[in-house]
Coordinates of C-alpha atoms and ligand atoms in Angstrom, one line a residue:
M232 CA 65.0 49.5 152.1
K233 CA 66.6 52.9 152.6
I234 CA 69.3 52.0 150.2
S235 CA 66.9 50.9 147.6
F236 CA 64.8 54.0 148.0
K237 CA 67.9 56.1 147.6
K238 CA 68.8 54.0 144.6
S239 CA 65.5 54.5 143.0
L240 CA 65.5 58.2 143.8
F241 CA 68.9 58.4 142.3
A242 CA 67.6 56.5 139.3
V243 CA 64.7 58.9 138.9
V244 CA 66.9 62.0 139.3
A245 CA 69.5 60.6 137.0
S246 CA 67.0 59.6 134.3
S247 CA 65.2 62.9 134.5
A248 CA 68.6 64.6 134.1
L249 CA 69.3 62.4 131.1
L250 CA 65.9 63.2 129.7
L251 CA 66.4 66.9 130.2
A252 CA 69.9 66.7 128.7
A253 CA 68.4 64.8 125.8
C254 CA 65.6 67.4 125.4
G255 CA 68.2 70.2 125.7
S256 CA 70.4 68.7 123.0
A257 CA 67.4 67.9 120.8
Q258 CA 66.3 71.5 121.2
N259 CA 69.8 72.7 120.3
D260 CA 69.8 70.4 117.3
S261 CA 66.4 71.6 116.2
N262 CA 67.6 75.2 116.7
K263 CA 70.5 74.4 114.5
S264 CA 68.7 72.7 111.7
G265 CA 65.3 74.4 112.1
G266 CA 66.9 77.8 112.6
N267 CA 70.2 78.9 111.1
E268 CA 70.8 76.0 108.8
K269 CA 67.4 76.3 107.1
E270 CA 67.7 80.0 106.7
K271 CA 71.1 79.7 105.1
K272 CA 70.9 80.7 101.5
V273 CA 72.3 78.1 99.1
L274 CA 74.7 79.5 96.6
H275 CA 75.2 77.6 93.4
V276 CA 78.8 77.3 92.3
G277 CA 80.3 76.0 89.0
T278 CA 83.8 74.7 88.6
E279 CA 86.0 72.8 86.1
A280 CA 87.3 70.0 88.2
T281 CA 90.4 68.9 86.3
F282 CA 92.7 71.5 87.8
P283 CA 94.5 69.8 90.7
P284 CA 95.2 70.8 93.4
F285 CA 92.6 73.5 93.1
E286 CA 89.7 71.4 92.0
F287 CA 89.5 67.8 90.9
V288 CA 87.2 64.8 91.4
D289 CA 88.3 62.2 94.0
K290 CA 86.0 59.2 94.6
G291 CA 83.2 61.0 92.9
E292 CA 83.5 64.2 95.0
V293 CA 84.7 67.5 93.8
T294 CA 87.6 68.5 96.2
G295 CA 90.7 70.6 96.3
F296 CA 92.1 73.8 97.8
D297 CA 89.5 76.0 96.1
V298 CA 86.6 73.8 97.2
E299 CA 87.7 73.7 100.9
L300 CA 88.4 77.4 100.9
L301 CA 85.0 78.2 99.4
K302 CA 83.2 76.0 101.9
A303 CA 85.1 77.7 104.8
L304 CA 84.2 81.1 103.3
G305 CA 80.6 80.1 103.0
E306 CA 80.6 78.9 106.6
E307 CA 82.1 82.2 107.7
A308 CA 79.7 84.3 105.6
G309 CA 76.6 82.3 106.5
Y310 CA 75.9 80.6 103.1
E311 CA 75.6 77.0 102.1
I312 CA 77.7 76.1 99.1
D313 CA 76.4 73.8 96.4
I314 CA 79.3 73.1 94.0
K315 CA 79.0 71.4 90.7
N316 CA 81.5 70.2 88.2
T317 CA 80.0 72.2 85.3
G318 CA 83.2 72.6 83.2
W319 CA 84.9 75.9 82.3
D320 CA 82.7 77.2 79.5
S321 CA 79.4 76.2 81.2
M322 CA 80.7 77.8 84.4
L323 CA 81.1 81.2 82.7
A324 CA 77.8 80.7 80.8
G325 CA 76.1 79.9 84.0
L326 CA 77.2 83.2 85.6
D327 CA 76.1 85.0 82.4
S328 CA 72.7 83.5 82.5
K329 CA 72.5 84.0 86.3
D330 CA 72.0 80.2 86.9
L331 CA 75.1 80.2 88.9
D332 CA 76.0 82.6 91.8
I333 CA 79.7 81.8 91.8
G334 CA 82.5 80.5 89.6
M335 CA 85.5 79.1 91.4
S336 CA 88.1 77.4 89.3
G337 CA 91.6 78.9 89.7
I338 CA 90.2 81.8 87.8
T339 CA 92.8 84.6 87.1
I340 CA 91.5 88.1 87.9
K341 CA 92.1 90.1 84.7
K342 CA 90.9 93.2 83.1
D343 CA 88.7 91.8 80.3
R344 CA 87.0 89.4 82.7
L345 CA 86.3 92.3 85.1
K346 CA 84.0 93.7 82.4
S347 CA 81.7 90.7 82.6
Y348 CA 82.2 89.5 86.2
D349 CA 82.9 90.8 89.7
F350 CA 85.8 89.2 91.5
S351 CA 86.6 88.7 95.1
N352 CA 89.9 90.0 96.4
P353 CA 92.8 87.7 95.4
Y354 CA 92.9 84.5 97.3
Y355 CA 95.9 82.8 95.6
E356 CA 99.1 84.0 93.9
S357 CA 100.1 81.8 91.0
E358 CA 103.7 82.1 89.9
G359 CA 102.9 82.2 86.2
F360 CA 103.1 79.2 83.8
L361 CA 105.1 76.1 83.1
I362 CA 105.7 74.6 79.8
L363 CA 105.2 70.8 80.0
F364 CA 106.8 68.5 77.5
K365 CA 107.7 64.8 77.0
D366 CA 111.4 64.2 77.4
N367 CA 111.9 63.3 73.8
V368 CA 111.4 67.0 72.9
E369 CA 113.8 69.7 73.8
V370 CA 112.4 73.0 75.3
K371 CA 114.6 75.6 76.9
N372 CA 112.2 78.5 77.0
A373 CA 108.9 79.8 75.5
E374 CA 110.6 80.6 72.1
D375 CA 110.9 76.8 71.5
L376 CA 107.0 76.6 71.4
K377 CA 107.2 78.0 67.9
N378 CA 108.4 74.7 66.6
L379 CA 106.1 72.4 68.5
K380 CA 102.5 71.2 68.5
I381 CA 101.1 72.9 71.6
G382 CA 98.1 72.0 73.7
V383 CA 96.3 74.6 75.9
Q384 CA 92.9 74.8 77.7
N385 CA 90.6 77.0 75.7
G386 CA 89.8 80.5 77.1
T387 CA 92.5 80.4 79.8
T388 CA 95.4 82.6 80.5
G389 CA 97.7 79.6 79.7
A390 CA 96.2 79.7 76.1
E391 CA 97.0 83.5 76.0
A392 CA 100.5 82.9 77.3
A393 CA 101.2 80.3 74.5
E394 CA 99.5 82.6 71.9
S395 CA 101.7 85.5 73.0
V396 CA 104.6 83.5 71.7
V397 CA 103.3 81.7 68.6
G398 CA 100.4 84.0 67.6
S399 CA 96.7 83.4 68.2
N400 CA 96.0 82.0 64.7
A401 CA 99.0 79.6 64.8
K402 CA 98.1 76.2 63.3
N403 CA 100.2 74.4 65.9
I404 CA 97.9 75.3 68.8
S405 CA 95.2 72.8 69.9
K406 CA 92.7 74.1 72.3
Y407 CA 91.0 71.7 74.8
E408 CA 87.9 72.3 76.8
S409 CA 89.5 71.2 80.1
S410 CA 92.9 71.0 81.6
G411 CA 92.5 67.3 82.0
L412 CA 92.0 66.8 78.2
M413 CA 95.0 69.1 77.5
F414 CA 97.1 66.9 79.8
Q415 CA 95.8 63.7 78.2
A416 CA 96.8 65.0 74.8
L417 CA 100.3 65.6 76.1
L418 CA 100.4 62.1 77.6
S419 CA 99.2 60.4 74.4
G420 CA 101.6 62.4 72.2
S421 CA 98.9 64.3 70.3
V422 CA 100.8 67.4 71.3
D423 CA 104.5 68.0 72.1
A424 CA 104.0 70.6 74.8
A425 CA 101.3 72.2 77.0
V426 CA 101.2 75.5 78.8
T427 CA 99.4 75.8 82.1
D428 CA 99.5 77.5 85.5
K429 CA 102.6 76.6 87.4
P430 CA 101.0 74.9 90.5
V431 CA 98.8 72.8 88.3
A432 CA 101.6 71.8 86.0
E433 CA 103.7 70.7 89.0
E434 CA 100.8 68.7 90.4
Y435 CA 100.3 66.9 87.1
I436 CA 103.9 65.9 87.1
K437 CA 103.8 64.8 90.7
Q438 CA 100.7 62.7 90.0
N439 CA 102.2 61.1 86.9
P440 CA 105.7 60.2 87.9
D441 CA 106.2 57.6 85.2
S442 CA 105.0 59.8 82.3
N443 CA 108.5 61.2 81.3
I444 CA 107.0 64.7 81.4
Q445 CA 109.4 67.6 82.0
S446 CA 108.7 71.2 82.7
V447 CA 110.4 74.5 82.2
E448 CA 109.4 78.1 83.1
D449 CA 110.0 81.4 81.3
K450 CA 109.8 84.1 83.8
E451 CA 110.7 86.7 81.2
R452 CA 107.5 86.0 79.2
F453 CA 105.1 84.5 81.7
K454 CA 104.3 86.6 84.7
P455 CA 102.6 85.8 88.1
E456 CA 98.8 86.0 88.3
Y457 CA 96.2 86.2 91.1
Y458 CA 93.1 84.0 91.4
G459 CA 89.7 85.3 92.5
I460 CA 86.2 84.0 93.1
A461 CA 84.0 85.1 90.2
F462 CA 80.5 86.5 90.8
Q463 CA 77.8 87.9 88.5
K464 CA 78.3 91.6 87.8
G465 CA 76.8 93.6 90.7
S466 CA 76.5 90.5 92.9
P467 CA 75.4 91.1 96.5
Y468 CA 77.8 88.3 97.6
K469 CA 81.2 89.8 96.7
E470 CA 81.3 92.0 99.8
D471 CA 80.4 89.1 102.2
F472 CA 83.0 86.9 100.7
D473 CA 85.7 89.6 100.8
K474 CA 85.0 90.1 104.5
A475 CA 85.0 86.4 105.1
L476 CA 88.3 86.0 103.3
D477 CA 89.9 88.7 105.5
K478 CA 88.6 86.9 108.5
L479 CA 90.1 83.6 107.4
F480 CA 93.4 85.3 106.7
E481 CA 93.4 86.7 110.2
N482 CA 92.1 83.7 112.2
G483 CA 94.5 81.1 110.6
K484 CA 91.9 79.1 108.8
Y485 CA 93.2 80.2 105.3
A486 CA 96.8 79.2 106.3
E487 CA 95.5 75.8 107.6
I488 CA 93.8 75.0 104.3
Y489 CA 96.7 76.3 102.3
K490 CA 99.3 74.2 104.2
K491 CA 97.1 71.1 103.7
W492 CA 97.2 71.4 99.9
F493 CA 100.6 73.1 99.3
E494 CA 102.6 71.9 102.2
E495 CA 104.0 75.3 102.9
E496 CA 103.0 78.6 104.6
P497 CA 101.1 81.1 102.5
N498 CA 102.6 84.5 101.8
L499 CA 99.7 86.6 102.9
D500 CA 101.5 89.9 102.3
S501 CA 101.6 89.3 98.6
L502 CA 97.8 88.7 98.6
K503 CA 97.0 91.8 100.6
D504 CA 99.0 94.3 98.6
Ligands
LIG75 N1 94.1 80.5 85.8 C1 93.8 80.3 84.5 C2 92.8 81.2 84.0 O1 92.1 81.8 84.7 C3 93.4 78.8 84.2 C4 92.1 78.4 84.8 C5 91.8 77.0 84.3 C6 90.9 76.3 85.2 N2 90.6 75.0 84.7 O2 92.6 81.3 82.8

């Protein structure tokens, strides 16, 4: 009798404790979703997701280094990130029309873009460009582009790099609206060579080991660049994201994401200069 009383007392105490714990956690959950989460402002982000390893579509989801970094920055700065594969031109147009808050797409920070957009502090140093070509063509340096049919992504620094060699009106340049289409043109033989950011060129070659695609760089003519997150001019978010980026540099989160995608340590000093 005693034992069973003790048992039932124990059962009552235990179940009350469980109930309390459940209420507690329900309350915590409701705090989370009813409080912070609901108040988080959703920032609308455009990208052009044929630029691996920065952004690309995997099993229907936009993923990559930029995407993970942006989500971590949003988390740190207290924003929810809604990222859409808008394409390059629509991403820029969306910032212009104020339909988008952010453009993140391996975008190089450069003077003429700074007239139209604000940029975060640099988050990635790109070592310039590679020239990609099929191995039935011989390319030793950028000069050789003059004799070839070239593919570039329209409106990018890769296009400018190629034009700096062959001239902007050259008939042998074909401009594609995405990096993916540029690369397809090279694979199908519509163009002999393509010029794109070095880490992306390397990734395409890695992902297409049987494509007989070679690459060469020309450090004399093609210089390193820095990527930044693009905001509308005068955006209130730039400061928050710069602070968040500093935090992720300090607390190791940036390095963690970087190592996952590039399999090496980042050089943070070159970004902070
Ligand atoms: N970094 C280059 C630029 O800003 C290429 C970006 C292309 C992205 N799909 O022009």
